[in-house]
């Protein structure tokens, strides 16, 4: 696999998830085609625990991308990286020019 130069050296797939109602209380997920981006992947340094349970929103990974194509990314999207799926919990800009976007994610499906 060809790696990108610099700190954004992991290729991730960003796709939108649609939950389609089935029956009275079930949903089937459907996904958009998605698009690939180079990302810097890191894990949070610490978390707040109470009786061995994490108390804040569970953030397992940070994905830093360059958002120069104007594609809106929200909590309706998921990230697929290294065979695992990560649900986007929050998005925030890292600079005033709105070039670098930090996606705070929760890992929920491993080796899909």
PDB file of N, CA, C and O in Angstrom, residues 25-72:
ATOM      1  N   UNK A  25     -40.259  -2.436  14.870  1.00  0.00           N
ATOM      2  CA  UNK A  25     -39.229  -1.913  15.777  1.00  0.00           C
ATOM      3  C   UNK A  25     -37.802  -2.243  15.349  1.00  0.00           C
ATOM      4  O   UNK A  25     -36.901  -2.205  16.177  1.00  0.00           O
ATOM      5  N   UNK A  26     -37.601  -2.519  14.085  1.00  0.00           N
ATOM      6  CA  UNK A  26     -36.263  -2.875  13.636  1.00  0.00           C
ATOM      7  C   UNK A  26     -35.815  -1.929  12.533  1.00  0.00           C
ATOM      8  O   UNK A  26     -36.637  -1.301  11.871  1.00  0.00           O
ATOM      9  N   UNK A  27     -34.516  -1.813  12.358  1.00  0.00           N
ATOM     10  CA  UNK A  27     -33.967  -0.994  11.278  1.00  0.00           C
ATOM     11  C   UNK A  27     -32.867  -1.776  10.562  1.00  0.00           C
ATOM     12  O   UNK A  27     -32.191  -2.604  11.166  1.00  0.00           O
ATOM     13  N   UNK A  28     -32.738  -1.514   9.274  1.00  0.00           N
ATOM     14  CA  UNK A  28     -31.646  -2.066   8.485  1.00  0.00           C
ATOM     15  C   UNK A  28     -30.752  -0.911   8.050  1.00  0.00           C
ATOM     16  O   UNK A  28     -31.236   0.072   7.500  1.00  0.00           O
ATOM     17  N   UNK A  29     -29.444  -1.026   8.275  1.00  0.00           N
ATOM     18  CA  UNK A  29     -28.551   0.052   7.836  1.00  0.00           C
ATOM     19  C   UNK A  29     -28.265  -0.038   6.340  1.00  0.00           C
ATOM     20  O   UNK A  29     -28.117  -1.128   5.792  1.00  0.00           O
ATOM     21  N   UNK A  30     -28.230   1.098   5.694  1.00  0.00           N
ATOM     22  CA  UNK A  30     -27.782   1.212   4.314  1.00  0.00           C
ATOM     23  C   UNK A  30     -26.723   2.298   4.285  1.00  0.00           C
ATOM     24  O   UNK A  30     -26.747   3.225   5.094  1.00  0.00           O
ATOM     25  N   UNK A  31     -25.788   2.187   3.341  1.00  0.00           N
ATOM     26  CA  UNK A  31     -24.639   3.080   3.322  1.00  0.00           C
ATOM     27  C   UNK A  31     -24.493   3.749   1.967  1.00  0.00           C
ATOM     28  O   UNK A  31     -24.784   3.157   0.936  1.00  0.00           O
ATOM     29  N   UNK A  32     -24.011   4.977   2.000  1.00  0.00           N
ATOM     30  CA  UNK A  32     -23.668   5.665   0.762  1.00  0.00           C
ATOM     31  C   UNK A  32     -22.366   5.070   0.224  1.00  0.00           C
ATOM     32  O   UNK A  32     -21.693   4.298   0.901  1.00  0.00           O
ATOM     33  N   UNK A  33     -22.026   5.440  -0.993  1.00  0.00           N
ATOM     34  CA  UNK A  33     -20.793   4.945  -1.595  1.00  0.00           C
ATOM     35  C   UNK A  33     -19.580   5.343  -0.771  1.00  0.00           C
ATOM     36  O   UNK A  33     -18.644   4.582  -0.607  1.00  0.00           O
ATOM     37  N   UNK A  34     -19.579   6.534  -0.245  1.00  0.00           N
ATOM     38  CA  UNK A  34     -18.483   7.008   0.588  1.00  0.00           C
ATOM     39  C   UNK A  34     -17.330   7.560  -0.225  1.00  0.00           C
ATOM     40  O   UNK A  34     -17.336   7.535  -1.455  1.00  0.00           O
ATOM     41  N   UNK A  35     -16.332   8.057   0.482  1.00  0.00           N
ATOM     42  CA  UNK A  35     -15.153   8.607  -0.158  1.00  0.00           C
ATOM     43  C   UNK A  35     -13.954   8.375   0.760  1.00  0.00           C
ATOM     44  O   UNK A  35     -14.093   8.222   1.968  1.00  0.00           O
ATOM     45  N   UNK A  36     -12.785   8.306   0.149  1.00  0.00           N
ATOM     46  CA  UNK A  36     -11.552   8.057   0.887  1.00  0.00           C
ATOM     47  C   UNK A  36     -10.833   9.364   1.188  1.00  0.00           C
ATOM     48  O   UNK A  36     -10.827  10.276   0.378  1.00  0.00           O
ATOM     49  N   UNK A  37     -10.222   9.420   2.371  1.00  0.00           N
ATOM     50  CA  UNK A  37      -9.415  10.571   2.786  1.00  0.00           C
ATOM     51  C   UNK A  37      -8.179  10.050   3.515  1.00  0.00           C
ATOM     52  O   UNK A  37      -8.212   8.970   4.109  1.00  0.00           O
ATOM     53  N   UNK A  38      -7.110  10.825   3.467  1.00  0.00           N
ATOM     54  CA  UNK A  38      -5.940  10.546   4.277  1.00  0.00           C
ATOM     55  C   UNK A  38      -6.165  11.184   5.642  1.00  0.00           C
ATOM     56  O   UNK A  38      -6.640  12.313   5.736  1.00  0.00           O
ATOM     57  N   UNK A  39      -5.830  10.465   6.698  1.00  0.00           N
ATOM     58  CA  UNK A  39      -6.102  10.943   8.054  1.00  0.00           C
ATOM     59  C   UNK A  39      -4.931  10.649   8.982  1.00  0.00           C
ATOM     60  O   UNK A  39      -4.172   9.698   8.780  1.00  0.00           O
ATOM     61  N   UNK A  40      -4.834  11.478  10.003  1.00  0.00           N
ATOM     62  CA  UNK A  40      -3.948  11.211  11.136  1.00  0.00           C
ATOM     63  C   UNK A  40      -4.826  10.571  12.204  1.00  0.00           C
ATOM     64  O   UNK A  40      -5.835  11.142  12.611  1.00  0.00           O
ATOM     65  N   UNK A  41      -4.473   9.379  12.641  1.00  0.00           N
ATOM     66  CA  UNK A  41      -5.294   8.633  13.596  1.00  0.00           C
ATOM     67  C   UNK A  41      -4.580   8.615  14.947  1.00  0.00           C
ATOM     68  O   UNK A  41      -3.417   8.230  15.036  1.00  0.00           O
ATOM     69  N   UNK A  42      -5.299   9.040  15.986  1.00  0.00           N
ATOM     70  CA  UNK A  42      -4.764   9.012  17.348  1.00  0.00           C
ATOM     71  C   UNK A  42      -5.847   8.551  18.299  1.00  0.00           C
ATOM     72  O   UNK A  42      -7.032   8.561  17.975  1.00  0.00           O
ATOM     73  N   UNK A  43      -5.409   8.136  19.481  1.00  0.00           N
ATOM     74  CA  UNK A  43      -6.347   7.764  20.530  1.00  0.00           C
ATOM     75  C   UNK A  43      -6.282   8.795  21.644  1.00  0.00           C
ATOM     76  O   UNK A  43      -5.232   9.406  21.864  1.00  0.00           O
ATOM     77  N   UNK A  44      -7.400   9.006  22.351  1.00  0.00           N
ATOM     78  CA  UNK A  44      -7.381   9.969  23.453  1.00  0.00           C
ATOM     79  C   UNK A  44      -6.426   9.521  24.560  1.00  0.00           C
ATOM     80  O   UNK A  44      -6.206   8.334  24.754  1.00  0.00           O
ATOM     81  N   UNK A  45      -5.893  10.498  25.262  1.00  0.00           N
ATOM     82  CA  UNK A  45      -4.919  10.198  26.311  1.00  0.00           C
ATOM     83  C   UNK A  45      -5.550   9.671  27.590  1.00  0.00           C
ATOM     84  O   UNK A  45      -4.985   8.848  28.259  1.00  0.00           O
ATOM     85  N   UNK A  46      -6.720  10.209  27.943  1.00  0.00           N
ATOM     86  CA  UNK A  46      -7.308   9.797  29.211  1.00  0.00           C
ATOM     87  C   UNK A  46      -8.821   9.884  29.134  1.00  0.00           C
ATOM     88  O   UNK A  46      -9.390  10.482  28.241  1.00  0.00           O
ATOM     89  N   UNK A  47      -9.469   9.290  30.111  1.00  0.00           N
ATOM     90  CA  UNK A  47     -10.928   9.320  30.205  1.00  0.00           C
ATOM     91  C   UNK A  47     -11.310   9.350  31.680  1.00  0.00           C
ATOM     92  O   UNK A  47     -10.520   9.006  32.549  1.00  0.00           O
ATOM     93  N   UNK A  48     -12.522   9.771  31.957  1.00  0.00           N
ATOM     94  CA  UNK A  48     -13.009   9.846  33.324  1.00  0.00           C
ATOM     95  C   UNK A  48     -13.810   8.580  33.635  1.00  0.00           C
ATOM     96  O   UNK A  48     -14.735   8.230  32.906  1.00  0.00           O
ATOM     97  N   UNK A  49     -13.424   7.890  34.709  1.00  0.00           N
ATOM     98  CA  UNK A  49     -14.089   6.649  35.085  1.00  0.00           C
ATOM     99  C   UNK A  49     -14.719   6.781  36.461  1.00  0.00           C
ATOM    100  O   UNK A  49     -14.205   7.453  37.341  1.00  0.00           O
ATOM    101  N   UNK A  50     -15.850   6.105  36.655  1.00  0.00           N
ATOM    102  CA  UNK A  50     -16.519   6.036  37.949  1.00  0.00           C
ATOM    103  C   UNK A  50     -16.943   4.589  38.134  1.00  0.00           C
ATOM    104  O   UNK A  50     -17.764   4.071  37.369  1.00  0.00           O
ATOM    105  N   UNK A  51     -16.386   3.893  39.131  1.00  0.00           N
ATOM    106  CA  UNK A  51     -16.641   2.465  39.347  1.00  0.00           C
ATOM    107  C   UNK A  51     -16.365   1.653  38.088  1.00  0.00           C
ATOM    108  O   UNK A  51     -17.174   0.830  37.664  1.00  0.00           O
ATOM    109  N   UNK A  52     -15.264   1.913  37.430  1.00  0.00           N
ATOM    110  CA  UNK A  52     -14.768   1.226  36.232  1.00  0.00           C
ATOM    111  C   UNK A  52     -15.649   1.408  34.995  1.00  0.00           C
ATOM    112  O   UNK A  52     -15.542   0.665  34.043  1.00  0.00           O
ATOM    113  N   UNK A  53     -16.508   2.418  34.999  1.00  0.00           N
ATOM    114  CA  UNK A  53     -17.351   2.730  33.844  1.00  0.00           C
ATOM    115  C   UNK A  53     -16.986   4.126  33.364  1.00  0.00           C
ATOM    116  O   UNK A  53     -16.913   5.058  34.165  1.00  0.00           O
ATOM    117  N   UNK A  54     -16.773   4.257  32.058  1.00  0.00           N
ATOM    118  CA  UNK A  54     -16.427   5.572  31.518  1.00  0.00           C
ATOM    119  C   UNK A  54     -17.647   6.481  31.599  1.00  0.00           C
ATOM    120  O   UNK A  54     -18.735   6.122  31.179  1.00  0.00           O
ATOM    121  N   UNK A  55     -17.465   7.686  32.150  1.00  0.00           N
ATOM    122  CA  UNK A  55     -18.600   8.555  32.425  1.00  0.00           C
ATOM    123  C   UNK A  55     -18.938   9.500  31.286  1.00  0.00           C
ATOM    124  O   UNK A  55     -20.083   9.873  31.122  1.00  0.00           O
ATOM    125  N   UNK A  56     -17.959   9.931  30.521  1.00  0.00           N
ATOM    126  CA  UNK A  56     -18.225  10.851  29.421  1.00  0.00           C
ATOM    127  C   UNK A  56     -18.624  10.071  28.175  1.00  0.00           C
ATOM    128  O   UNK A  56     -18.698   8.854  28.195  1.00  0.00           O
ATOM    129  N   UNK A  57     -18.895  10.823  27.093  1.00  0.00           N
ATOM    130  CA  UNK A  57     -19.106  10.157  25.817  1.00  0.00           C
ATOM    131  C   UNK A  57     -17.886   9.323  25.493  1.00  0.00           C
ATOM    132  O   UNK A  57     -16.759   9.755  25.692  1.00  0.00           O
ATOM    133  N   UNK A  58     -18.107   8.146  25.000  1.00  0.00           N
ATOM    134  CA  UNK A  58     -17.015   7.233  24.718  1.00  0.00           C
ATOM    135  C   UNK A  58     -16.354   7.642  23.405  1.00  0.00           C
ATOM    136  O   UNK A  58     -16.914   7.454  22.335  1.00  0.00           O
ATOM    137  N   UNK A  59     -15.176   8.226  23.504  1.00  0.00           N
ATOM    138  CA  UNK A  59     -14.393   8.589  22.329  1.00  0.00           C
ATOM    139  C   UNK A  59     -13.182   7.667  22.322  1.00  0.00           C
ATOM    140  O   UNK A  59     -12.358   7.709  23.234  1.00  0.00           O
ATOM    141  N   UNK A  60     -13.083   6.816  21.300  1.00  0.00           N
ATOM    142  CA  UNK A  60     -11.981   5.863  21.249  1.00  0.00           C
ATOM    143  C   UNK A  60     -10.877   6.287  20.296  1.00  0.00           C
ATOM    144  O   UNK A  60      -9.738   5.883  20.464  1.00  0.00           O
ATOM    145  N   UNK A  61     -11.204   7.087  19.267  1.00  0.00           N
ATOM    146  CA  UNK A  61     -10.207   7.506  18.284  1.00  0.00           C
ATOM    147  C   UNK A  61     -10.500   8.918  17.777  1.00  0.00           C
ATOM    148  O   UNK A  61     -11.661   9.334  17.697  1.00  0.00           O
ATOM    149  N   UNK A  62      -9.430   9.610  17.421  1.00  0.00           N
ATOM    150  CA  UNK A  62      -9.518  10.895  16.726  1.00  0.00           C
ATOM    151  C   UNK A  62      -9.000  10.697  15.306  1.00  0.00           C
ATOM    152  O   UNK A  62      -7.952  10.067  15.109  1.00  0.00           O
ATOM    153  N   UNK A  63      -9.714  11.238  14.336  1.00  0.00           N
ATOM    154  CA  UNK A  63      -9.291  11.220  12.943  1.00  0.00           C
ATOM    155  C   UNK A  63      -9.186  12.664  12.470  1.00  0.00           C
ATOM    156  O   UNK A  63     -10.189  13.372  12.415  1.00  0.00           O
ATOM    157  N   UNK A  64      -7.968  13.102  12.149  1.00  0.00           N
ATOM    158  CA  UNK A  64      -7.745  14.457  11.656  1.00  0.00           C
ATOM    159  C   UNK A  64      -7.597  14.394  10.141  1.00  0.00           C
ATOM    160  O   UNK A  64      -6.762  13.665   9.615  1.00  0.00           O
ATOM    161  N   UNK A  65      -8.453  15.154   9.424  1.00  0.00           N
ATOM    162  CA  UNK A  65      -8.427  15.155   7.963  1.00  0.00           C
ATOM    163  C   UNK A  65      -8.335  16.590   7.439  1.00  0.00           C
ATOM    164  O   UNK A  65      -8.575  17.540   8.171  1.00  0.00           O
ATOM    165  N   UNK A  66      -7.989  16.705   6.158  1.00  0.00           N
ATOM    166  CA  UNK A  66      -8.054  17.987   5.468  1.00  0.00           C
ATOM    167  C   UNK A  66      -9.394  18.029   4.751  1.00  0.00           C
ATOM    168  O   UNK A  66      -9.677  17.191   3.909  1.00  0.00           O
ATOM    169  N   UNK A  67     -10.228  18.990   5.085  1.00  0.00           N
ATOM    170  CA  UNK A  67     -11.579  19.095   4.530  1.00  0.00           C
ATOM    171  C   UNK A  67     -11.611  20.193   3.484  1.00  0.00           C
ATOM    172  O   UNK A  67     -12.310  21.180   3.617  1.00  0.00           O
ATOM    173  N   UNK A  68     -10.856  20.022   2.416  1.00  0.00           N
ATOM    174  CA  UNK A  68     -10.751  21.072   1.407  1.00  0.00           C
ATOM    175  C   UNK A  68     -11.727  20.920   0.241  1.00  0.00           C
ATOM    176  O   UNK A  68     -11.738  21.729  -0.654  1.00  0.00           O
ATOM    177  N   UNK A  69     -12.542  19.893   0.243  1.00  0.00           N
ATOM    178  CA  UNK A  69     -13.457  19.682  -0.876  1.00  0.00           C
ATOM    179  C   UNK A  69     -14.881  20.149  -0.604  1.00  0.00           C
ATOM    180  O   UNK A  69     -15.744  20.003  -1.444  1.00  0.00           O
ATOM    181  N   UNK A  70     -15.147  20.699   0.565  1.00  0.00           N
ATOM    182  CA  UNK A  70     -16.469  21.228   0.870  1.00  0.00           C
ATOM    183  C   UNK A  70     -17.509  20.166   1.172  1.00  0.00           C
ATOM    184  O   UNK A  70     -18.693  20.462   1.265  1.00  0.00           O
ATOM    185  N   UNK A  71     -17.103  18.919   1.320  1.00  0.00           N
ATOM    186  CA  UNK A  71     -18.039  17.836   1.626  1.00  0.00           C
ATOM    187  C   UNK A  71     -18.451  17.924   3.092  1.00  0.00           C
ATOM    188  O   UNK A  71     -17.606  17.845   3.979  1.00  0.00           O
ATOM    189  N   UNK A  72     -19.745  18.132   3.366  1.00  0.00           N
ATOM    190  CA  UNK A  72     -20.166  18.228   4.766  1.00  0.00           C
ATOM    191  C   UNK A  72     -20.105  16.863   5.450  1.00  0.00           C
ATOM    192  O   UNK A  72     -20.539  15.865   4.888  1.00  0.00           O
TER     193      UNK A  72
END
